[in-house]
Short mmCIF file of N, CA and C in Angstrom, two decimals:
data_model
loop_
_atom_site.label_atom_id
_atom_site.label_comp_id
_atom_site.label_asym_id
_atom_site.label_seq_id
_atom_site.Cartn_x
_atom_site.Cartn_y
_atom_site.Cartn_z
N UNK A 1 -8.42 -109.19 -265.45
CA UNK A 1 -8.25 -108.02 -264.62
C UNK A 1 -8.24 -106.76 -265.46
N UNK A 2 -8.84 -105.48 -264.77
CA UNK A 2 -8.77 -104.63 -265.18
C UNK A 2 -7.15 -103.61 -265.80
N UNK A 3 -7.15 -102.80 -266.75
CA UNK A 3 -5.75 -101.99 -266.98
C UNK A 3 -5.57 -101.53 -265.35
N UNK A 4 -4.73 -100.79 -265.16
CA UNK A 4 -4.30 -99.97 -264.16
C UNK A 4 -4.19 -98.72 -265.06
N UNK A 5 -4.97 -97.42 -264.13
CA UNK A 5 -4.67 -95.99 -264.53
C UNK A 5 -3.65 -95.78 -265.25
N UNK A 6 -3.08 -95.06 -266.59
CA UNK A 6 -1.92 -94.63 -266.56
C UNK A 6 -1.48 -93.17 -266.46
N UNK A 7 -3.28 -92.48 -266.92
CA UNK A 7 -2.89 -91.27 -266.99
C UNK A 7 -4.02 -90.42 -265.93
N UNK A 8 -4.05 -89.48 -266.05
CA UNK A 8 -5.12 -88.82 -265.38
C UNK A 8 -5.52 -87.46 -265.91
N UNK A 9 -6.79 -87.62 -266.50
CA UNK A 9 -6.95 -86.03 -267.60
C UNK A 9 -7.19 -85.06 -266.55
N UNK A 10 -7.09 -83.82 -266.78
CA UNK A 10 -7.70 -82.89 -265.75
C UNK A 10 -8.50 -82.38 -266.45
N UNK A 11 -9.65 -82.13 -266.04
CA UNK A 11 -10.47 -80.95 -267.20
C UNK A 11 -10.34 -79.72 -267.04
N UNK A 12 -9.95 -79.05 -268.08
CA UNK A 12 -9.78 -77.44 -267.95
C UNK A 12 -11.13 -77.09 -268.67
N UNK A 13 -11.77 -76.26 -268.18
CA UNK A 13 -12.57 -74.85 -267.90
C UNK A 13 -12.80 -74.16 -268.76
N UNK A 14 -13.21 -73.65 -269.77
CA UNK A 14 -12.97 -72.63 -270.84
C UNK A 14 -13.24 -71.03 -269.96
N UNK A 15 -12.83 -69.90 -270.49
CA UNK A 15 -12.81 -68.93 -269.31
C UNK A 15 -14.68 -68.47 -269.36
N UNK A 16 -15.57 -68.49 -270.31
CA UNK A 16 -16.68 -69.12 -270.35
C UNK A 16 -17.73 -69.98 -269.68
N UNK A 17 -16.81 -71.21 -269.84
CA UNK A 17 -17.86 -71.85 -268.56
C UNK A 17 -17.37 -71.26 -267.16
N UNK A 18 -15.86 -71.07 -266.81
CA UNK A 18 -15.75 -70.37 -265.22
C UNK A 18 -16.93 -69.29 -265.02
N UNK A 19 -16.86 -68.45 -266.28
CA UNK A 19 -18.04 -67.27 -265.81
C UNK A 19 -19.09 -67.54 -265.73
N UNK A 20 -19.51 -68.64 -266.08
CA UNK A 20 -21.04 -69.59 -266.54
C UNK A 20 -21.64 -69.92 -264.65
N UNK A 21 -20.27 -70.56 -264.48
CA UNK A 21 -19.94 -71.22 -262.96
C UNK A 21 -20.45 -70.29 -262.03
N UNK A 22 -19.51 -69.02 -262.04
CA UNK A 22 -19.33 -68.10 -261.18
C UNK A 22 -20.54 -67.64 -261.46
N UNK A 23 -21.27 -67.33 -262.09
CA UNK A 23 -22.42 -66.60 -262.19
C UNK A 23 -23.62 -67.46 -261.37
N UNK A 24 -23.88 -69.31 -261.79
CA UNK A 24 -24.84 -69.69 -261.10
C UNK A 24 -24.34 -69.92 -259.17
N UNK A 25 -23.07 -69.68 -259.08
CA UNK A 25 -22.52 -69.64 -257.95
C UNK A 25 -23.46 -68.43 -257.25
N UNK A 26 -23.27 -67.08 -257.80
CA UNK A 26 -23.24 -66.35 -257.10
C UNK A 26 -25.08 -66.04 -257.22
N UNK A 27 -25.72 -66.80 -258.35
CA UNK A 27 -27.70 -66.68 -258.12
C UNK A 27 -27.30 -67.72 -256.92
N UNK A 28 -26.98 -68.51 -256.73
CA UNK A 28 -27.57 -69.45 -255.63
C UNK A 28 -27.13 -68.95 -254.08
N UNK A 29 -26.45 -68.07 -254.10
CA UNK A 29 -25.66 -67.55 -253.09
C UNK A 29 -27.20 -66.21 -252.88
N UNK A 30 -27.25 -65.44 -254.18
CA UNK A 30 -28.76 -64.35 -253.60
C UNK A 30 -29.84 -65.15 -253.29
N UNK A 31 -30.14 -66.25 -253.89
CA UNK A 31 -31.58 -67.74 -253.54
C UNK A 31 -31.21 -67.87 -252.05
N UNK A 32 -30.10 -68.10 -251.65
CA UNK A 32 -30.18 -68.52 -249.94
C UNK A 32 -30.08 -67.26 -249.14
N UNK A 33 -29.61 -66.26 -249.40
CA UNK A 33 -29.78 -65.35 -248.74
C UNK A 33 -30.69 -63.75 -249.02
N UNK A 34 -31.89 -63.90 -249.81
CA UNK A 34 -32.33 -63.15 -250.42
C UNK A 34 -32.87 -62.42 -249.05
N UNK A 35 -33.42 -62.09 -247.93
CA UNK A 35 -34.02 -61.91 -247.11
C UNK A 35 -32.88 -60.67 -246.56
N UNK A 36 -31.58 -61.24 -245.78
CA UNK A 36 -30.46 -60.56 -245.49
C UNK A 36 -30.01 -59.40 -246.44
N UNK A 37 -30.28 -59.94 -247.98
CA UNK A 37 -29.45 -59.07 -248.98
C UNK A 37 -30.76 -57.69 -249.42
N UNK A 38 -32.19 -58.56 -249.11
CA UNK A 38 -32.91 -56.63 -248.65
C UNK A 38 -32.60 -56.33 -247.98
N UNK A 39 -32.50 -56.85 -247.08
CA UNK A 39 -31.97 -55.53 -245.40
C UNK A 39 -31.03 -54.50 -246.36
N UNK A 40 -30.07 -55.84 -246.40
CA UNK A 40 -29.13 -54.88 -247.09
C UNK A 40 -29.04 -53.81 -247.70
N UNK A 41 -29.60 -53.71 -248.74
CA UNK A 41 -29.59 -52.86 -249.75
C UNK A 41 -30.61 -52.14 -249.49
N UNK A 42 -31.97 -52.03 -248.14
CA UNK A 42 -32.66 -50.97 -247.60
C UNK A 42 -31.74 -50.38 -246.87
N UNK A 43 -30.75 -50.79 -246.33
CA UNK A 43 -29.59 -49.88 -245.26
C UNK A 43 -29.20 -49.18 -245.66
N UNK A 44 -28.25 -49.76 -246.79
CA UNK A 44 -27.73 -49.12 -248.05
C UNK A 44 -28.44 -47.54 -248.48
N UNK A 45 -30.23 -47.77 -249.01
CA UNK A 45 -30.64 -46.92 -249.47
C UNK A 45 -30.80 -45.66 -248.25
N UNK A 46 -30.87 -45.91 -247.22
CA UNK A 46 -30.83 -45.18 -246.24
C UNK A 46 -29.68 -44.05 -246.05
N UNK A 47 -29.03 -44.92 -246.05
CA UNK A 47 -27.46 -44.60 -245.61
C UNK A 47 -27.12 -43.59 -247.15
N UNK A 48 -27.59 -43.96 -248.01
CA UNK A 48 -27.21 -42.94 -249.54
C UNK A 48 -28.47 -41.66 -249.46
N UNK A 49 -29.68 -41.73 -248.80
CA UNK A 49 -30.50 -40.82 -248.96
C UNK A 49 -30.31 -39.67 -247.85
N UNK A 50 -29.53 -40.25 -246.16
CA UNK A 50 -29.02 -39.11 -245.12
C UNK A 50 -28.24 -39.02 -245.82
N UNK A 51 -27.34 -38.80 -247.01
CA UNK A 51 -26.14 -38.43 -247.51
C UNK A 51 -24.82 -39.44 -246.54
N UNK A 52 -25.41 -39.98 -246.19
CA UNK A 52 -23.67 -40.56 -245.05
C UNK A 52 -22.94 -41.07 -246.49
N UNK A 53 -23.17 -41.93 -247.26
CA UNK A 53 -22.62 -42.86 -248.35
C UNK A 53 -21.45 -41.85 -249.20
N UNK A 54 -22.21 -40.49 -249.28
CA UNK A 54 -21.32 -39.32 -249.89
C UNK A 54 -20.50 -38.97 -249.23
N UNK A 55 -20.71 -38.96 -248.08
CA UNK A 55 -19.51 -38.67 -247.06
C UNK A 55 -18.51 -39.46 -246.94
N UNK A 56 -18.83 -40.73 -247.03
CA UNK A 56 -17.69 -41.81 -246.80
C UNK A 56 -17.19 -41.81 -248.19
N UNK A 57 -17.91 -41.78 -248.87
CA UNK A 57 -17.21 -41.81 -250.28
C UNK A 57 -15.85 -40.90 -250.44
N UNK A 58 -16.36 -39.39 -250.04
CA UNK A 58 -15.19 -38.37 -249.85
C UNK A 58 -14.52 -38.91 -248.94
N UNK A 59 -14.50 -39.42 -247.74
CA UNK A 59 -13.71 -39.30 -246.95
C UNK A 59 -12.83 -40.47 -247.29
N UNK A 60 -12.87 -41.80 -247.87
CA UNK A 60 -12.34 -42.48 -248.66
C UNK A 60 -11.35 -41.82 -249.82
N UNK A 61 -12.04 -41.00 -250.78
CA UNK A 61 -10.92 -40.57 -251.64
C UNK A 61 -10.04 -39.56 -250.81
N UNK A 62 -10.17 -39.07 -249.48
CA UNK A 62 -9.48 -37.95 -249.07
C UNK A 62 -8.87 -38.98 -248.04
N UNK A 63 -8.49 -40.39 -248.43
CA UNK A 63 -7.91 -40.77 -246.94
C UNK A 63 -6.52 -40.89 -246.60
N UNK A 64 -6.00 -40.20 -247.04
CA UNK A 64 -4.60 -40.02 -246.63
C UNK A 64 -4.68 -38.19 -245.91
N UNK A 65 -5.12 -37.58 -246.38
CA UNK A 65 -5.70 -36.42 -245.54
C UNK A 65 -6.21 -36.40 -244.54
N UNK A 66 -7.49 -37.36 -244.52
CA UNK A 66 -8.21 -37.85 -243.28
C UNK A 66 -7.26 -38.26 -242.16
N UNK A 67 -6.44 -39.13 -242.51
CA UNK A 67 -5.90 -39.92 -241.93
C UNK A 67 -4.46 -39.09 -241.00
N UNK A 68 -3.90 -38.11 -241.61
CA UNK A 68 -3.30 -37.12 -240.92
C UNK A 68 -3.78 -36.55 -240.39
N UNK A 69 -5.17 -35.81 -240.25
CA UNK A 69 -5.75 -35.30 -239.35
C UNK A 69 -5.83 -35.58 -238.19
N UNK A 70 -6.56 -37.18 -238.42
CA UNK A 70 -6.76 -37.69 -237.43
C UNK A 70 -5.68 -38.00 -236.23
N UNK A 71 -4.46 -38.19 -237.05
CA UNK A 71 -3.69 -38.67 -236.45
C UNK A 71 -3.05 -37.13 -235.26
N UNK A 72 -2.61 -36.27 -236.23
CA UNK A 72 -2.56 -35.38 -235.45
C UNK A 72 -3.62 -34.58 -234.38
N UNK A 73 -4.89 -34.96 -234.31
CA UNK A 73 -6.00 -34.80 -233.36
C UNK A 73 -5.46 -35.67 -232.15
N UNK A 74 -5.44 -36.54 -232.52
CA UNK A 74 -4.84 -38.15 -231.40
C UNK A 74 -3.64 -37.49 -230.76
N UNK A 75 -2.93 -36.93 -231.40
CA UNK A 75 -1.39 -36.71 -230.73
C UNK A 75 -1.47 -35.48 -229.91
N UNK A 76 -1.94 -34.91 -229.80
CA UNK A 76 -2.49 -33.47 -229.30
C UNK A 76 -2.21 -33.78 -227.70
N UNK A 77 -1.57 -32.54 -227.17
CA UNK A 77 -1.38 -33.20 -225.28
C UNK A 77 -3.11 -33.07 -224.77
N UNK A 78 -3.88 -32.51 -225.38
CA UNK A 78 -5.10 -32.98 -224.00
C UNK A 78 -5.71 -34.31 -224.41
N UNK A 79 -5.68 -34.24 -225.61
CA UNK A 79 -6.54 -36.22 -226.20
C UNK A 79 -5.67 -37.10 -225.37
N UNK A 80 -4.06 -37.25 -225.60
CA UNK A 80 -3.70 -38.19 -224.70
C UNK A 80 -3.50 -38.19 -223.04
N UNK A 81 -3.83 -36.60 -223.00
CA UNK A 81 -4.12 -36.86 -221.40
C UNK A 81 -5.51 -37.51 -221.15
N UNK A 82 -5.97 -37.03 -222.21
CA UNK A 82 -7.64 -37.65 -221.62
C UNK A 82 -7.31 -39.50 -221.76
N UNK A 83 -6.71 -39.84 -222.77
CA UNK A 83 -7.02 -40.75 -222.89
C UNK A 83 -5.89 -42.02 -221.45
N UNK A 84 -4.89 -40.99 -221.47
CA UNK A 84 -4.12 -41.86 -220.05
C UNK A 84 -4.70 -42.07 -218.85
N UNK A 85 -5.69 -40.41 -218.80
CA UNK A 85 -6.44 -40.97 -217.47
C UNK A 85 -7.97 -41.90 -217.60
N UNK A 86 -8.21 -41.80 -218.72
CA UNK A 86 -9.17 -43.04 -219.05
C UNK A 86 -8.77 -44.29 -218.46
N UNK A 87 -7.58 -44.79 -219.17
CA UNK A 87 -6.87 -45.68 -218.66
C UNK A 87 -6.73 -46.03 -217.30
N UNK A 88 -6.24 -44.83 -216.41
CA UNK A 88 -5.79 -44.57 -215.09
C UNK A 88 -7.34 -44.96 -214.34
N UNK A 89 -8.18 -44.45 -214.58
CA UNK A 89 -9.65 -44.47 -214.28
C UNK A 89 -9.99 -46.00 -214.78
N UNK A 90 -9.66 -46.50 -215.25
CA UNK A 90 -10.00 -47.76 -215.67
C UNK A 90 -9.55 -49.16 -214.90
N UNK A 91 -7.87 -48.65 -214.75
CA UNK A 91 -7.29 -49.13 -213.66
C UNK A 91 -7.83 -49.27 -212.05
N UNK A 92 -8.04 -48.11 -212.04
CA UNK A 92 -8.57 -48.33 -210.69
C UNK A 92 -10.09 -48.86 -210.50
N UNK A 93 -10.82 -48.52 -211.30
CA UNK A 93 -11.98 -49.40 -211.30
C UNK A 93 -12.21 -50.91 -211.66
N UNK A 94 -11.46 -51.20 -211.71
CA UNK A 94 -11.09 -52.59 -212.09
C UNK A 94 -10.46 -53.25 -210.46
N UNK A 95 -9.81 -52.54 -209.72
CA UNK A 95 -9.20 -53.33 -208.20
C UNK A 95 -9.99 -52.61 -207.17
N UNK A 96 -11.25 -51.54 -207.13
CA UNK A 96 -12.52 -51.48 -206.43
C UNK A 96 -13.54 -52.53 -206.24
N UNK A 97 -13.86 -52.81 -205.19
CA UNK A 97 -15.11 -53.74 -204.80
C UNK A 97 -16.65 -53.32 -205.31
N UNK A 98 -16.43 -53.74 -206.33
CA UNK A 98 -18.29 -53.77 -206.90
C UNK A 98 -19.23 -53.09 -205.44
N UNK A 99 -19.46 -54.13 -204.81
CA UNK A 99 -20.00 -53.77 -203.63
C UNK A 99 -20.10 -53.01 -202.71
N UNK A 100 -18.72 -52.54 -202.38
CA UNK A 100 -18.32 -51.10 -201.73
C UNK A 100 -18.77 -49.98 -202.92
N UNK A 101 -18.20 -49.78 -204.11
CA UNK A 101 -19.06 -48.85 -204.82
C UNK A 101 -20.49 -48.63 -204.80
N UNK A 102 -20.86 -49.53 -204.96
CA UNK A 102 -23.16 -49.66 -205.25
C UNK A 102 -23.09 -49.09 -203.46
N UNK A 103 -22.61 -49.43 -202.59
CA UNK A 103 -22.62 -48.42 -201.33
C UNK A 103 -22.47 -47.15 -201.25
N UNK A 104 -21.17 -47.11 -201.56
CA UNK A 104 -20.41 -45.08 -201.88
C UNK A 104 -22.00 -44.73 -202.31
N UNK A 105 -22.54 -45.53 -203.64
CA UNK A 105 -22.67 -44.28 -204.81
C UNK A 105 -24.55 -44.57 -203.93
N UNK A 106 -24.95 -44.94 -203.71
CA UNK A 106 -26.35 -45.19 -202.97
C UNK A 106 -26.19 -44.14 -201.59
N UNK A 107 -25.06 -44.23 -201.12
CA UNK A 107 -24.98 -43.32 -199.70
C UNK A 107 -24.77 -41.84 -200.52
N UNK A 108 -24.19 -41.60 -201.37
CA UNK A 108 -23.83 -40.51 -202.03
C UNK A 108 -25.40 -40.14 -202.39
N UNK A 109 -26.46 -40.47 -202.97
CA UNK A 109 -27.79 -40.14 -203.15
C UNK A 109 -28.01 -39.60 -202.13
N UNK A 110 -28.35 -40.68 -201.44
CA UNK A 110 -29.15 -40.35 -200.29
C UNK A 110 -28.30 -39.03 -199.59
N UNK A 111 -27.39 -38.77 -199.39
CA UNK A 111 -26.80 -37.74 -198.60
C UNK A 111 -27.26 -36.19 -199.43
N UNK A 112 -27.16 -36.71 -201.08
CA UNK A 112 -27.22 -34.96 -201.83
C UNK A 112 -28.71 -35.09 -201.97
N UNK A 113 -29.53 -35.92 -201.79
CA UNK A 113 -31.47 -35.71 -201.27
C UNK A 113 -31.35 -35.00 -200.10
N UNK A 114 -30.81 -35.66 -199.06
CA UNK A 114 -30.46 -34.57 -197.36
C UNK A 114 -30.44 -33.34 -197.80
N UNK A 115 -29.27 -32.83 -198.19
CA UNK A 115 -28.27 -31.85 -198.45
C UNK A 115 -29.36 -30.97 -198.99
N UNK A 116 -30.01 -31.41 -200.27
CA UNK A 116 -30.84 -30.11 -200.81
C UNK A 116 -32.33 -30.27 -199.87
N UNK A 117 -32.91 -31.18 -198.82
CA UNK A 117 -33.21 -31.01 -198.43
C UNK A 117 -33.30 -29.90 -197.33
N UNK A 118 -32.33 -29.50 -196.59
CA UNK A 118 -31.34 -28.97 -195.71
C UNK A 118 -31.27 -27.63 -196.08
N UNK A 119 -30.79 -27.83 -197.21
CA UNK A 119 -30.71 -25.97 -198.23
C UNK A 119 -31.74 -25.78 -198.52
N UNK A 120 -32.85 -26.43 -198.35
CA UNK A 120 -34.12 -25.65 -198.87
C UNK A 120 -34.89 -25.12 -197.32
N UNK A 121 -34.37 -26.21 -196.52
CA UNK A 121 -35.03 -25.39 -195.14
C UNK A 121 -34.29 -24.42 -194.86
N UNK A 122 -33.08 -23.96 -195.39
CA UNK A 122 -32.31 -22.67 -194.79
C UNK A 122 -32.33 -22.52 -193.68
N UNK A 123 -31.65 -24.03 -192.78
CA UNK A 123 -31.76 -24.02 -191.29
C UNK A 123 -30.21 -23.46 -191.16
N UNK A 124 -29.76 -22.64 -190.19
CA UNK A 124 -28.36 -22.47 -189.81
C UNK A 124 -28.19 -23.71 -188.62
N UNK A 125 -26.46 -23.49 -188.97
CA UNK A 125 -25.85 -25.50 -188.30
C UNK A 125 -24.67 -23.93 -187.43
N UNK A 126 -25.67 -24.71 -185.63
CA UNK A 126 -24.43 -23.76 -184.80
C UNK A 126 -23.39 -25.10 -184.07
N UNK A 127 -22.47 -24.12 -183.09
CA UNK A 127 -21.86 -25.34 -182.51
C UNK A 127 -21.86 -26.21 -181.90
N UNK A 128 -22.99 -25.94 -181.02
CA UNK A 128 -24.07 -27.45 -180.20
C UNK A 128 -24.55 -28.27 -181.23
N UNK A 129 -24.96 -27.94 -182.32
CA UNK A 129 -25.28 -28.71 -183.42
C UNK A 129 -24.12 -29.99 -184.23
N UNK A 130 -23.19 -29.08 -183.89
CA UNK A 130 -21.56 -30.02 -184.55
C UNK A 130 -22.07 -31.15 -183.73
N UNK A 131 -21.93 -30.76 -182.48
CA UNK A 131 -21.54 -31.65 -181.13
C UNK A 131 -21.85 -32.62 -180.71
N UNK A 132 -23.48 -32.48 -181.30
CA UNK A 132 -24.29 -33.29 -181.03
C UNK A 132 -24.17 -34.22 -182.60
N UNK A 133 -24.21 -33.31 -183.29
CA UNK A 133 -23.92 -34.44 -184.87
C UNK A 133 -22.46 -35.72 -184.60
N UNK A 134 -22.15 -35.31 -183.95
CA UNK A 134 -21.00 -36.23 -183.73
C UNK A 134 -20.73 -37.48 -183.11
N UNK A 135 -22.35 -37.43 -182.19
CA UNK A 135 -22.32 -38.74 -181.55
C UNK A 135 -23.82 -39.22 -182.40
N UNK A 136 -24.26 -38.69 -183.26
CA UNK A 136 -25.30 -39.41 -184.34
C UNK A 136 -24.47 -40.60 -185.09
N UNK A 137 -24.53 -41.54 -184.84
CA UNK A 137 -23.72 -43.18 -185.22
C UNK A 137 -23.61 -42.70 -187.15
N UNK A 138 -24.57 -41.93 -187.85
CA UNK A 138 -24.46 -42.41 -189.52
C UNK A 138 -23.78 -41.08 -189.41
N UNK A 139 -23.62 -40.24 -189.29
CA UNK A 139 -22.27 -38.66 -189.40
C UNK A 139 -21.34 -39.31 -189.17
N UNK A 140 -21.03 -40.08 -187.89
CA UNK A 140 -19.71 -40.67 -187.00
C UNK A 140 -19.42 -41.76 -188.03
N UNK A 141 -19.97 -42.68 -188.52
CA UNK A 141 -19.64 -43.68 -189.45
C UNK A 141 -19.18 -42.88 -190.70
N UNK A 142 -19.64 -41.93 -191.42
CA UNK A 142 -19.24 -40.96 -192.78
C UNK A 142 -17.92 -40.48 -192.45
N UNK A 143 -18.03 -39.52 -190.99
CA UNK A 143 -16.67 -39.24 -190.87
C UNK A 143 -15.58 -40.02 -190.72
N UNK A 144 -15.38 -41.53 -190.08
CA UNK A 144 -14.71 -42.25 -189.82
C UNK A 144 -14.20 -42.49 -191.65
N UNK A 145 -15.66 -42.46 -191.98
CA UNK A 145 -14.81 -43.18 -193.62
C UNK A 145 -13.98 -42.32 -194.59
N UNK A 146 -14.73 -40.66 -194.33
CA UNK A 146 -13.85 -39.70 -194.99
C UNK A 146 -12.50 -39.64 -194.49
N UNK A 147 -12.27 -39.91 -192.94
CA UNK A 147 -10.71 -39.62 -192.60
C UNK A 147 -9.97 -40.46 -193.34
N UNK A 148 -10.76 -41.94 -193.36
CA UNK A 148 -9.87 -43.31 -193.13
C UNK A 148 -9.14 -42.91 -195.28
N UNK A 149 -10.55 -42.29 -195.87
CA UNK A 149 -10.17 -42.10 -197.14
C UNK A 149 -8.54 -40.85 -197.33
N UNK A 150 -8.79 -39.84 -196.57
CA UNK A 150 -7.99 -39.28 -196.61
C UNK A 150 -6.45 -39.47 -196.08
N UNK A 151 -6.95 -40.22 -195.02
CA UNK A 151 -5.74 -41.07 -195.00
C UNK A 151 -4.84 -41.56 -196.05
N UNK A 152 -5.59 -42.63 -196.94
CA UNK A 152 -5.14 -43.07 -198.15
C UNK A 152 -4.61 -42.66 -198.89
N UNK A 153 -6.01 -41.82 -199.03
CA UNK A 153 -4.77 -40.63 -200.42
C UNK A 153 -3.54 -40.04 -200.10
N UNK A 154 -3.85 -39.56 -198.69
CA UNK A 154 -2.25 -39.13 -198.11
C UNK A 154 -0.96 -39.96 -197.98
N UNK A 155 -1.29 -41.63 -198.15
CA UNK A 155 -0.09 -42.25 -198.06
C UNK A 155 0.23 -42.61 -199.58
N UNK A 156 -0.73 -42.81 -200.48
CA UNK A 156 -0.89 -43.10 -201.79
C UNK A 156 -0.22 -41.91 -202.73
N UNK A 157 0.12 -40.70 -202.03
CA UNK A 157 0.72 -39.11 -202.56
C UNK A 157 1.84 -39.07 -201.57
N UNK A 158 2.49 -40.18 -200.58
CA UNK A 158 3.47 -39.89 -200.05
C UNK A 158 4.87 -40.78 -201.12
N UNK A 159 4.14 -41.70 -201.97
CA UNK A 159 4.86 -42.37 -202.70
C UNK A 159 5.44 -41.77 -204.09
#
């Protein structure tokens, strides 16, 4: 029968061959990706010839400057108003019906095509005209929806 193990060498590295290592590591790493690493470095040349590369460069060594700026830009009362009602606007577009919108905003066309239609004939609207607009079913359907809206808002501002 064979000994049994007693010891176990490890091989150490000289700091030499690691760099030997690391070096054919990193050719075989440009061999598989040589294609990606032009892009690259055409982006690169791009990005250094609009000057952007100089810019970031400064704005890197200035980034603790930068970075107060910015911050105080952000804190400013109209950025975070803008940005609450972003939010607010976001909110509510999010619990609107897809479907009811692509309606609103399609009836909304078609009504401001009318409209400058209308203003370009420079017809005057008398009061037989109301009167009769009122039993036209697509006015009577608009108005029904503007009240029913105003409604809303009025109970939605009673809270």
């Amino acid at each position: 029968m064979a000994k049994p193990i007693q010891t176990i060498q490890k091989i150490e590295l000289t700091e030499e061959q690691k760099k030997i290592q690391s070096l054919e590591n990193l050719l075989s790493g440009v061999a598989d990706n040589h294609d990606s690493l032009l892009e690259t470095l055409d982006l690169l040349q791009e990005l250094h010839d609009s000057g952007i590369m100089e810019a970031l460069g400064s704005l890197l060594k200035a980034k603790e400057s930068a970075a107060k700026i910015a911050v105080g830009q952000f804190t400013r009362k109209p950025v975070t108003n803008m940005i609450n009602n972003a939010m607010a606007a976001g909110g509510i577009l999010t619990e609107l019906d897809p479907e009811t919108t692509s309606k609103l905003a399609k009836g909304l066309t078609t009504g401001l095509q009318k409209a400058e239609q209308e203003l370009k004939a420079d017809s005057k609207l008398g009061l037989f005209d109301l009167m009769k607009a009122l039993k036209d079913p697509d006015i009577n359907r608009a108005l029904g929806f503007g009240f029913n809206l105003l409604k809303g808002i009025g109970e939605g501002l009673k809270e």
